[in-house]
Amino acid sequence: MDLGSINPVLLISALLLASTPILLAAMGELVVEKSGVLNLGVEGMMIVGAVSGFMAAVESGSPALGFLAAAAAAAVLALLFGVLTQVLLSNQVATGLGLTLFGLGISSLMGQGYVGIRPPASPRLDLPVLSELPVVGPVLFSQHALVYLSLAAVAGVWWYLRSTRSGLILRAVGESHEAAHALGYSVLGTRLAAIAFGGALAGLGGACLSLVIVPQWTEGMTAGRGWIALAIVVFGSWRAWRVLLGAYLFGGVSVLQLNLQAAGIAIPVELLSMSPYLITILVLVIISSDKRRAQANAPNSLGRTFHASG
Amino acid sequence: MRPTRWGARSTLRAERSPCNSKLGENMTKTLLLAAAAAMSMGLPAFGDSHGDGPVKAGFVYVGPIGDGGWTYEHHQGLLAVEEHFGDKVETVYQESVPEGADAERAMTQMALQGADIIFTTSFGYMDPTINVAANFPDVKFEHATGYKRADNVSTYSARFYEGRAVQGHIAGKMTKTNKIGYIASFPIPEVIRGINSAYIHAKKANPDVEMSVIWVYTWFDPPKEADAAKALIDNGVDVVLQHTDSTAPQAAAAEAGVISFGQASDMSEYAPLPRVSSIIDNWAPYYIARVQAVMDGTWESVDIWDGIGPGMVEIGEISDAVPADVKAEAEALRDAIASGEYHAFTGPLNKQDGSPWLAEGETADDGTLLGMNFYVEGITGEIPN
């Protein structure tokens, strides 16, 4: 056993970055589900974000434009889901699954000419002075911009849902769309906005994979991360900070177990490789173990179609 | 009117039930039950011409054809078959078929729709192939890298470990930190052979070399492969070998300025650095020969295991980043293996626990290699069960 070869600073740094795509996608899905819509198309939106962001970054040479394009493309795809489920009242579960299949297919079509190309590098954001600090510097102040953005998204979503009027309306729509409608709030408008927001964040998460973590375009590269994000929203019982914890636990333990293997630590590999799933579920189930409160937090209208005529 | 809340509850149930095992995979499975149905409906409609018409060859792939590695090369084989036979052959393929029950469905569907020969191109398709083949005695099946055969099931594989020997030699010579890393997929003989072969030849080239192995339990998961490569590099490794299918570790190696090897495909877009050489699987000649055999009515169940000599395994160009003398040694090693003059597992070799395996000058027999479930002496860590 040799823990000496693991550098904790590099490890925490890697952990923060590895968790970011899942965290972004989960934050988006949290808002969508809070508005009462179940969008199972996270995986599809992520991969479309991954390929669009990659293409835009390669063509323009600017990673920032890539991220914008990723968010926009995935939001458009999400709105397609929104129109189908909210306006045309299709089944949300089936449409969401269809969105994932569609996203996987169209992304591989779009990415045909982009296999094996290196994207422009997206540098870490070195905050002056602060990033020079020992230990804390590289961990806290020398991360990629998306890491900060994802944390800002958590704080923002938490604050928005908890303290703003519009956040309250969104939650009302998610709890009882009939009541919200009767009070004169636009169920359709609120949900479409939430769906587009969820798509944009999922797209950013996808671009984080194709532009920062991997960084290259490969078909099917999200490899199930959208489903993990969906699971974390539920296990985090629709609370922003628990979702953050879940995403960091999952991403963190995933990276940690790879590092433990690389360092040759004497824990059976089988245990290590299932640990991200086990630990994430265990911790989130335990902190959400008060069933009544957890259920009270689940949006009441989740997955139900709404039509104004009642 | 009371709200029914079915949405919330069904979500909870779907996601809580798999507590006893992996969250991610079970999530995918539970939620994708419907998707599986949708996917099979979405398959391209195959024609049903059979008999006098063209021979229909089906291919089942474990990853997307754009993975740049394993599946990409199998698909190159399919394209070569199409080019060789033109109108006389019709091909169908399905990508990203999970190993397990889904694979049986994919194969059954191909067989029902008139495929005459079906190539199943991943180790995990072994039992599904045998099961489906039993239901379709007139269809020929070809399973890559497995060991179970039947009257209508052949197996074929390549001696990738011969290529690993060449990589191991280069790795041992090129490492400055004396630490090389290996991204391993699943603990099956094929992967273990590669690890052993790479280690033996790295050690011969550089007695101080140490090797770290990371098991990622996937063939294709680019972000995870990239994270594994980074974990190795963060732990001081400066040469990364991979036995997974995507080019993600190449990108990670490029960023960190360390050395890597193309796997299954040349991955030449990463040459000259980080990719200094590669193992290329060349399936095309085999696929053409087997489709020809079906046309001629001469197809028989065989067990093919070819290496560098017959050209099933190719060593991709060794780039200029490798010093000329190392390159010459590596090429000499390649040629000696190709001519049969040298075997990649030649004694004296001990097993990891120190017990003797091969005596001086003795070479490993295929039976032992096919079932290899042990590390050779000097590799640390344990093989997971």
mmCIF file of C-alpha atoms in Angstrom, chain B residues 14-323:
data_model
loop_
_atom_site.group_PDB
_atom_site.id
_atom_site.type_symbol
_atom_site.label_atom_id
_atom_site.label_comp_id
_atom_site.label_asym_id
_atom_site.label_seq_id
_atom_site.Cartn_x
_atom_site.Cartn_y
_atom_site.Cartn_z
ATOM 1 C CA ALA B 14 -37.795 3.028 -10.463
ATOM 2 C CA GLU B 15 -34.792 4.518 -8.826
ATOM 3 C CA ARG B 16 -34.868 2.937 -5.436
ATOM 4 C CA SER B 17 -35.207 -0.654 -6.451
ATOM 5 C CA PRO B 18 -31.628 -1.144 -7.618
ATOM 6 C CA CYS B 19 -30.102 -0.326 -4.250
ATOM 7 C CA ASN B 20 -28.313 -3.631 -4.112
ATOM 8 C CA SER B 21 -26.038 -2.951 -7.003
ATOM 9 C CA LYS B 22 -24.782 -0.325 -9.349
ATOM 10 C CA LEU B 23 -26.918 2.760 -9.432
ATOM 11 C CA GLY B 24 -25.928 3.958 -12.857
ATOM 12 C CA GLU B 25 -26.379 0.758 -14.767
ATOM 13 C CA ASN B 26 -29.597 -0.157 -13.100
ATOM 14 C CA MET B 27 -31.005 3.285 -13.573
ATOM 15 C CA THR B 28 -30.225 2.923 -17.188
ATOM 16 C CA LYS B 29 -31.749 -0.533 -17.284
ATOM 17 C CA THR B 30 -34.929 0.320 -15.423
ATOM 18 C CA LEU B 31 -35.607 3.513 -17.229
ATOM 19 C CA LEU B 32 -34.517 2.147 -20.547
ATOM 20 C CA LEU B 33 -36.822 -0.827 -20.669
ATOM 21 C CA ALA B 34 -39.090 1.251 -22.806
ATOM 22 C CA ALA B 35 -36.143 2.594 -24.716
ATOM 23 C CA ALA B 36 -34.980 -0.900 -25.578
ATOM 24 C CA ALA B 37 -38.309 -1.552 -27.196
ATOM 25 C CA ALA B 38 -38.166 1.760 -28.971
ATOM 26 C CA MET B 39 -34.667 1.038 -30.160
ATOM 27 C CA SER B 40 -35.478 -2.314 -31.610
ATOM 28 C CA MET B 41 -38.382 -0.758 -33.464
ATOM 29 C CA GLY B 42 -36.066 1.897 -34.720
ATOM 30 C CA LEU B 43 -33.722 -0.595 -36.348
ATOM 31 C CA PRO B 44 -33.309 -0.210 -40.065
ATOM 32 C CA ALA B 45 -35.763 -2.399 -41.892
ATOM 33 C CA PHE B 46 -33.745 -5.235 -43.327
ATOM 34 C CA GLY B 47 -34.836 -6.782 -46.576
ATOM 35 C CA ASP B 48 -35.854 -10.403 -46.386
ATOM 36 C CA SER B 49 -34.248 -11.678 -49.543
ATOM 37 C CA HIS B 50 -32.639 -14.989 -48.839
ATOM 38 C CA GLY B 51 -31.548 -17.992 -50.828
ATOM 39 C CA ASP B 52 -30.472 -16.951 -54.314
ATOM 40 C CA GLY B 53 -29.960 -13.321 -53.399
ATOM 41 C CA PRO B 54 -26.844 -11.796 -51.940
ATOM 42 C CA VAL B 55 -25.262 -13.259 -48.841
ATOM 43 C CA LYS B 56 -26.281 -11.194 -45.875
ATOM 44 C CA ALA B 57 -23.652 -10.516 -43.239
ATOM 45 C CA GLY B 58 -24.591 -9.050 -39.877
ATOM 46 C CA PHE B 59 -22.274 -7.332 -37.413
ATOM 47 C CA VAL B 60 -23.005 -6.675 -33.749
ATOM 48 C CA TYR B 61 -20.822 -3.952 -32.232
ATOM 49 C CA VAL B 62 -20.231 -3.157 -28.578
ATOM 50 C CA GLY B 63 -19.463 0.528 -29.169
ATOM 51 C CA PRO B 64 -20.223 3.190 -31.748
ATOM 52 C CA ILE B 65 -18.448 2.879 -35.100
ATOM 53 C CA GLY B 66 -16.944 6.274 -34.446
ATOM 54 C CA ASP B 67 -15.076 5.200 -31.298
ATOM 55 C CA GLY B 68 -11.778 5.486 -33.144
ATOM 56 C CA GLY B 69 -10.651 2.132 -31.787
ATOM 57 C CA TRP B 70 -12.066 -1.378 -31.473
ATOM 58 C CA THR B 71 -15.482 -1.011 -33.096
ATOM 59 C CA TYR B 72 -14.085 1.351 -35.707
ATOM 60 C CA GLU B 73 -11.735 -1.373 -36.919
ATOM 61 C CA HIS B 74 -14.469 -4.009 -37.052
ATOM 62 C CA HIS B 75 -16.505 -1.602 -39.112
ATOM 63 C CA GLN B 76 -13.553 -1.109 -41.441
ATOM 64 C CA GLY B 77 -13.739 -4.883 -41.892
ATOM 65 C CA LEU B 78 -17.421 -4.599 -42.832
ATOM 66 C CA LEU B 79 -16.620 -1.882 -45.352
ATOM 67 C CA ALA B 80 -13.873 -4.059 -46.826
ATOM 68 C CA VAL B 81 -16.364 -6.915 -47.217
ATOM 69 C CA GLU B 82 -18.768 -4.586 -49.042
ATOM 70 C CA GLU B 83 -16.052 -3.319 -51.317
ATOM 71 C CA HIS B 84 -14.733 -6.775 -52.070
ATOM 72 C CA PHE B 85 -18.040 -8.429 -52.907
ATOM 73 C CA GLY B 86 -20.071 -5.488 -54.202
ATOM 74 C CA ASP B 87 -23.623 -6.580 -55.060
ATOM 75 C CA LYS B 88 -23.050 -10.136 -53.936
ATOM 76 C CA VAL B 89 -23.218 -9.180 -50.325
ATOM 77 C CA GLU B 90 -25.560 -7.217 -48.151
ATOM 78 C CA THR B 91 -24.453 -6.024 -44.730
ATOM 79 C CA VAL B 92 -26.261 -4.905 -41.617
ATOM 80 C CA TYR B 93 -24.822 -3.785 -38.336
ATOM 81 C CA GLN B 94 -25.964 -2.561 -34.974
ATOM 82 C CA GLU B 95 -23.839 -0.305 -32.798
ATOM 83 C CA SER B 96 -23.537 0.059 -29.037
ATOM 84 C CA VAL B 97 -25.263 -3.211 -28.207
ATOM 85 C CA PRO B 98 -24.854 -3.903 -24.470
ATOM 86 C CA GLU B 99 -23.320 -7.235 -23.514
ATOM 87 C CA GLY B 100 -26.086 -9.450 -22.144
ATOM 88 C CA ALA B 101 -29.763 -9.908 -22.956
ATOM 89 C CA ASP B 102 -29.855 -6.996 -25.377
ATOM 90 C CA ALA B 103 -27.203 -8.713 -27.445
ATOM 91 C CA GLU B 104 -29.408 -11.793 -27.825
ATOM 92 C CA ARG B 105 -32.213 -9.621 -29.072
ATOM 93 C CA ALA B 106 -29.979 -7.893 -31.601
ATOM 94 C CA MET B 107 -28.635 -11.210 -32.923
ATOM 95 C CA THR B 108 -32.055 -12.844 -33.020
ATOM 96 C CA GLN B 109 -33.409 -9.952 -34.966
ATOM 97 C CA MET B 110 -30.605 -10.159 -37.504
ATOM 98 C CA ALA B 111 -31.076 -13.905 -37.856
ATOM 99 C CA LEU B 112 -34.850 -13.546 -38.274
ATOM 100 C CA GLN B 113 -34.331 -10.983 -40.951
ATOM 101 C CA GLY B 114 -32.291 -13.276 -43.078
ATOM 102 C CA ALA B 115 -28.648 -12.835 -42.100
ATOM 103 C CA ASP B 116 -26.546 -15.781 -43.304
ATOM 104 C CA ILE B 117 -23.531 -15.020 -41.166
ATOM 105 C CA ILE B 118 -23.351 -12.890 -38.025
ATOM 106 C CA PHE B 119 -20.152 -11.538 -36.514
ATOM 107 C CA THR B 120 -20.471 -10.763 -32.816
ATOM 108 C CA THR B 121 -17.528 -8.624 -31.903
ATOM 109 C CA SER B 122 -17.088 -8.521 -28.157
ATOM 110 C CA PHE B 123 -16.064 -11.034 -25.501
ATOM 111 C CA GLY B 124 -19.280 -10.458 -23.538
ATOM 112 C CA TYR B 125 -21.376 -11.695 -26.466
ATOM 113 C CA MET B 126 -20.065 -15.221 -25.949
ATOM 114 C CA ASP B 127 -23.035 -16.821 -24.184
ATOM 115 C CA PRO B 128 -25.629 -14.804 -26.097
ATOM 116 C CA THR B 129 -24.026 -15.980 -29.339
ATOM 117 C CA ILE B 130 -24.118 -19.618 -28.271
ATOM 118 C CA ASN B 131 -27.746 -19.285 -27.147
ATOM 119 C CA VAL B 132 -28.969 -17.615 -30.307
ATOM 120 C CA ALA B 133 -26.932 -19.935 -32.534
ATOM 121 C CA ALA B 134 -28.728 -22.914 -31.013
ATOM 122 C CA ASN B 135 -32.024 -21.456 -32.256
ATOM 123 C CA PHE B 136 -30.773 -20.788 -35.765
ATOM 124 C CA PRO B 137 -28.782 -23.838 -36.911
ATOM 125 C CA ASP B 138 -28.664 -22.581 -40.515
ATOM 126 C CA VAL B 139 -27.106 -19.253 -39.663
ATOM 127 C CA LYS B 140 -23.332 -19.097 -39.217
ATOM 128 C CA PHE B 141 -22.041 -17.222 -36.220
ATOM 129 C CA GLU B 142 -18.560 -15.843 -35.680
ATOM 130 C CA HIS B 143 -17.700 -14.734 -32.168
ATOM 131 C CA ALA B 144 -14.660 -12.553 -31.570
ATOM 132 C CA THR B 145 -12.297 -13.288 -28.676
ATOM 133 C CA GLY B 146 -14.368 -16.012 -27.009
ATOM 134 C CA TYR B 147 -13.717 -19.685 -26.464
ATOM 135 C CA LYS B 148 -17.127 -21.362 -26.823
ATOM 136 C CA ARG B 149 -17.850 -22.964 -30.182
ATOM 137 C CA ALA B 150 -20.627 -25.003 -31.792
ATOM 138 C CA ASP B 151 -21.297 -26.520 -35.207
ATOM 139 C CA ASN B 152 -22.427 -23.143 -36.448
ATOM 140 C CA VAL B 153 -20.288 -20.987 -34.165
ATOM 141 C CA SER B 154 -16.675 -20.177 -34.930
ATOM 142 C CA THR B 155 -14.393 -18.118 -32.773
ATOM 143 C CA TYR B 156 -11.721 -15.787 -33.989
ATOM 144 C CA SER B 157 -9.318 -13.596 -32.179
ATOM 145 C CA ALA B 158 -6.020 -11.885 -32.642
ATOM 146 C CA ARG B 159 -2.846 -12.356 -30.635
ATOM 147 C CA PHE B 160 -2.872 -8.820 -29.351
ATOM 148 C CA TYR B 161 -0.335 -9.853 -26.732
ATOM 149 C CA GLU B 162 2.273 -10.028 -29.484
ATOM 150 C CA GLY B 163 1.716 -6.344 -30.119
ATOM 151 C CA ARG B 164 1.790 -5.696 -26.373
ATOM 152 C CA ALA B 165 5.310 -7.116 -26.278
ATOM 153 C CA VAL B 166 6.485 -4.465 -28.716
ATOM 154 C CA GLN B 167 4.656 -1.749 -26.765
ATOM 155 C CA GLY B 168 6.101 -2.989 -23.493
ATOM 156 C CA HIS B 169 9.611 -2.772 -24.896
ATOM 157 C CA ILE B 170 9.122 0.793 -26.088
ATOM 158 C CA ALA B 171 7.427 1.719 -22.794
ATOM 159 C CA GLY B 172 10.306 0.332 -20.730
ATOM 160 C CA LYS B 173 12.842 2.262 -22.796
ATOM 161 C CA MET B 174 10.892 5.512 -22.894
ATOM 162 C CA THR B 175 9.802 5.922 -19.279
ATOM 163 C CA LYS B 176 11.792 8.435 -17.269
ATOM 164 C CA THR B 177 9.933 7.955 -14.005
ATOM 165 C CA ASN B 178 10.191 4.150 -14.314
ATOM 166 C CA LYS B 179 6.440 3.992 -13.830
ATOM 167 C CA ILE B 180 4.171 2.825 -16.593
ATOM 168 C CA GLY B 181 0.398 2.599 -16.356
ATOM 169 C CA TYR B 182 -2.162 0.305 -17.905
ATOM 170 C CA ILE B 183 -5.882 1.073 -18.283
ATOM 171 C CA ALA B 184 -7.555 -2.326 -18.210
ATOM 172 C CA SER B 185 -11.180 -3.012 -19.033
ATOM 173 C CA PHE B 186 -12.450 -6.328 -17.655
ATOM 174 C CA PRO B 187 -10.458 -9.090 -15.910
ATOM 175 C CA ILE B 188 -10.680 -11.608 -18.750
ATOM 176 C CA PRO B 189 -7.798 -13.663 -20.189
ATOM 177 C CA GLU B 190 -7.391 -11.458 -23.247
ATOM 178 C CA VAL B 191 -6.777 -8.377 -21.113
ATOM 179 C CA ILE B 192 -4.583 -10.200 -18.589
ATOM 180 C CA ARG B 193 -2.398 -11.581 -21.408
ATOM 181 C CA GLY B 194 -1.842 -8.041 -22.643
ATOM 182 C CA ILE B 195 -0.871 -6.788 -19.191
ATOM 183 C CA ASN B 196 1.561 -9.662 -18.660
ATOM 184 C CA SER B 197 3.109 -9.373 -22.086
ATOM 185 C CA ALA B 198 3.591 -5.612 -21.791
ATOM 186 C CA TYR B 199 5.075 -5.962 -18.325
ATOM 187 C CA ILE B 200 7.475 -8.766 -19.219
ATOM 188 C CA HIS B 201 8.942 -6.812 -22.102
ATOM 189 C CA ALA B 202 9.027 -3.499 -20.276
ATOM 190 C CA LYS B 203 10.916 -5.200 -17.469
ATOM 191 C CA LYS B 204 13.383 -6.754 -19.910
ATOM 192 C CA ALA B 205 14.032 -3.358 -21.425
ATOM 193 C CA ASN B 206 14.251 -1.616 -18.059
ATOM 194 C CA PRO B 207 14.683 -3.674 -14.875
ATOM 195 C CA ASP B 208 13.569 -0.775 -12.667
ATOM 196 C CA VAL B 209 10.161 -0.435 -14.259
ATOM 197 C CA GLU B 210 6.971 -0.614 -12.194
ATOM 198 C CA MET B 211 3.488 -0.956 -13.593
ATOM 199 C CA SER B 212 0.181 0.339 -12.208
ATOM 200 C CA VAL B 213 -3.005 -1.243 -13.490
ATOM 201 C CA ILE B 214 -6.404 0.464 -13.275
ATOM 202 C CA TRP B 215 -9.521 -1.598 -13.927
ATOM 203 C CA VAL B 216 -12.295 0.608 -15.304
ATOM 204 C CA TYR B 217 -14.877 -2.132 -15.945
ATOM 205 C CA THR B 218 -15.951 -0.745 -19.266
ATOM 206 C CA TRP B 219 -14.880 -1.043 -22.886
ATOM 207 C CA PHE B 220 -16.094 2.370 -23.814
ATOM 208 C CA ASP B 221 -16.610 5.341 -21.515
ATOM 209 C CA PRO B 222 -14.454 8.238 -22.741
ATOM 210 C CA PRO B 223 -14.697 10.439 -19.622
ATOM 211 C CA LYS B 224 -13.893 7.505 -17.356
ATOM 212 C CA GLU B 225 -11.000 6.424 -19.569
ATOM 213 C CA ALA B 226 -9.719 10.005 -19.469
ATOM 214 C CA ASP B 227 -10.050 10.124 -15.670
ATOM 215 C CA ALA B 228 -8.192 6.830 -15.379
ATOM 216 C CA ALA B 229 -5.381 8.141 -17.556
ATOM 217 C CA LYS B 230 -5.200 11.299 -15.450
ATOM 218 C CA ALA B 231 -5.165 9.275 -12.224
ATOM 219 C CA LEU B 232 -2.218 7.267 -13.550
ATOM 220 C CA ILE B 233 -0.402 10.396 -14.665
ATOM 221 C CA ASP B 234 -1.066 12.144 -11.341
ATOM 222 C CA ASN B 235 0.545 9.144 -9.678
ATOM 223 C CA GLY B 236 3.774 9.601 -11.573
ATOM 224 C CA VAL B 237 3.183 7.420 -14.615
ATOM 225 C CA ASP B 238 4.697 8.754 -17.837
ATOM 226 C CA VAL B 239 3.755 5.982 -20.270
ATOM 227 C CA VAL B 240 0.081 5.035 -20.585
ATOM 228 C CA LEU B 241 -1.080 1.812 -22.211
ATOM 229 C CA GLN B 242 -4.783 1.219 -22.674
ATOM 230 C CA HIS B 243 -7.039 -1.743 -23.281
ATOM 231 C CA THR B 244 -10.206 0.277 -23.741
ATOM 232 C CA ASP B 245 -11.769 1.398 -26.983
ATOM 233 C CA SER B 246 -11.804 5.169 -27.187
ATOM 234 C CA THR B 247 -9.115 7.738 -27.873
ATOM 235 C CA ALA B 248 -9.826 9.601 -24.619
ATOM 236 C CA PRO B 249 -6.614 8.395 -22.897
ATOM 237 C CA GLN B 250 -4.655 9.725 -25.886
ATOM 238 C CA ALA B 251 -6.096 13.185 -25.340
ATOM 239 C CA ALA B 252 -5.290 13.024 -21.620
ATOM 240 C CA ALA B 253 -1.739 11.915 -22.400
ATOM 241 C CA ALA B 254 -1.347 14.722 -24.911
ATOM 242 C CA GLU B 255 -2.412 17.284 -22.354
ATOM 243 C CA ALA B 256 -0.049 15.957 -19.709
ATOM 244 C CA GLY B 257 2.859 15.511 -22.114
ATOM 245 C CA VAL B 258 3.314 11.781 -21.552
ATOM 246 C CA ILE B 259 3.474 8.864 -23.969
ATOM 247 C CA SER B 260 0.665 6.590 -25.112
ATOM 248 C CA PHE B 261 -0.061 3.856 -27.634
ATOM 249 C CA GLY B 262 -2.929 3.559 -30.100
ATOM 250 C CA GLN B 263 -5.202 0.679 -29.196
ATOM 251 C CA ALA B 264 -7.091 -1.511 -31.698
ATOM 252 C CA SER B 265 -6.813 1.254 -34.271
ATOM 253 C CA ASP B 266 -3.823 3.335 -35.292
ATOM 254 C CA MET B 267 -5.104 6.534 -33.641
ATOM 255 C CA SER B 268 -2.579 8.296 -35.843
ATOM 256 C CA GLU B 269 -4.267 11.645 -35.246
ATOM 257 C CA TYR B 270 -2.353 11.611 -31.955
ATOM 258 C CA ALA B 271 1.032 10.902 -33.578
ATOM 259 C CA PRO B 272 3.901 11.624 -33.219
ATOM 260 C CA LEU B 273 3.188 12.459 -29.588
ATOM 261 C CA PRO B 274 1.666 11.264 -27.333
ATOM 262 C CA ARG B 275 0.975 8.213 -29.525
ATOM 263 C CA VAL B 276 4.358 6.705 -30.349
ATOM 264 C CA SER B 277 3.056 3.459 -31.838
ATOM 265 C CA SER B 278 -0.071 1.341 -31.872
ATOM 266 C CA ILE B 279 -1.654 -2.049 -32.228
ATOM 267 C CA ILE B 280 -3.976 -2.208 -35.221
ATOM 268 C CA ASP B 281 -6.519 -4.991 -35.512
ATOM 269 C CA ASN B 282 -6.893 -5.881 -39.149
ATOM 270 C CA TRP B 283 -10.067 -7.935 -39.442
ATOM 271 C CA ALA B 284 -10.764 -7.307 -43.138
ATOM 272 C CA PRO B 285 -9.007 -10.361 -44.651
ATOM 273 C CA TYR B 286 -10.689 -12.680 -42.164
ATOM 274 C CA TYR B 287 -14.138 -11.223 -42.735
ATOM 275 C CA ILE B 288 -13.754 -11.469 -46.499
ATOM 276 C CA ALA B 289 -12.577 -15.079 -46.254
ATOM 277 C CA ARG B 290 -15.466 -16.099 -44.013
ATOM 278 C CA VAL B 291 -18.137 -14.445 -46.134
ATOM 279 C CA GLN B 292 -16.564 -16.140 -49.165
ATOM 280 C CA ALA B 293 -16.807 -19.470 -47.350
ATOM 281 C CA VAL B 294 -20.529 -18.921 -46.800
ATOM 282 C CA MET B 295 -20.977 -18.150 -50.503
ATOM 283 C CA ASP B 296 -19.062 -21.259 -51.496
ATOM 284 C CA GLY B 297 -20.858 -23.422 -48.987
ATOM 285 C CA THR B 298 -17.541 -24.372 -47.427
ATOM 286 C CA TRP B 299 -18.034 -22.644 -44.083
ATOM 287 C CA GLU B 300 -17.012 -24.748 -41.106
ATOM 288 C CA SER B 301 -16.704 -23.999 -37.429
ATOM 289 C CA VAL B 302 -13.112 -22.987 -36.787
ATOM 290 C CA ASP B 303 -11.014 -21.485 -34.067
ATOM 291 C CA ILE B 304 -8.732 -18.815 -35.454
ATOM 292 C CA TRP B 305 -6.088 -17.055 -33.410
ATOM 293 C CA ASP B 306 -3.712 -15.098 -35.581
ATOM 294 C CA GLY B 307 -1.045 -12.627 -34.674
ATOM 295 C CA ILE B 308 1.507 -10.355 -36.264
ATOM 296 C CA GLY B 309 2.734 -13.043 -38.671
ATOM 297 C CA PRO B 310 -0.492 -13.535 -40.678
ATOM 298 C CA GLY B 311 -1.228 -9.800 -40.412
ATOM 299 C CA MET B 312 -4.233 -9.856 -38.120
ATOM 300 C CA VAL B 313 -2.263 -7.753 -35.652
ATOM 301 C CA GLU B 314 -0.297 -4.862 -37.082
ATOM 302 C CA ILE B 315 2.116 -2.563 -35.331
ATOM 303 C CA GLY B 316 1.366 1.037 -36.222
ATOM 304 C CA GLU B 317 4.254 3.182 -37.325
ATOM 305 C CA ILE B 318 6.683 3.940 -34.529
ATOM 306 C CA SER B 319 6.930 7.714 -34.490
ATOM 307 C CA ASP B 320 10.049 9.855 -34.511
ATOM 308 C CA ALA B 321 9.539 10.665 -30.854
ATOM 309 C CA VAL B 322 11.135 7.262 -30.196
ATOM 310 C CA PRO B 323 14.945 7.245 -30.486
#
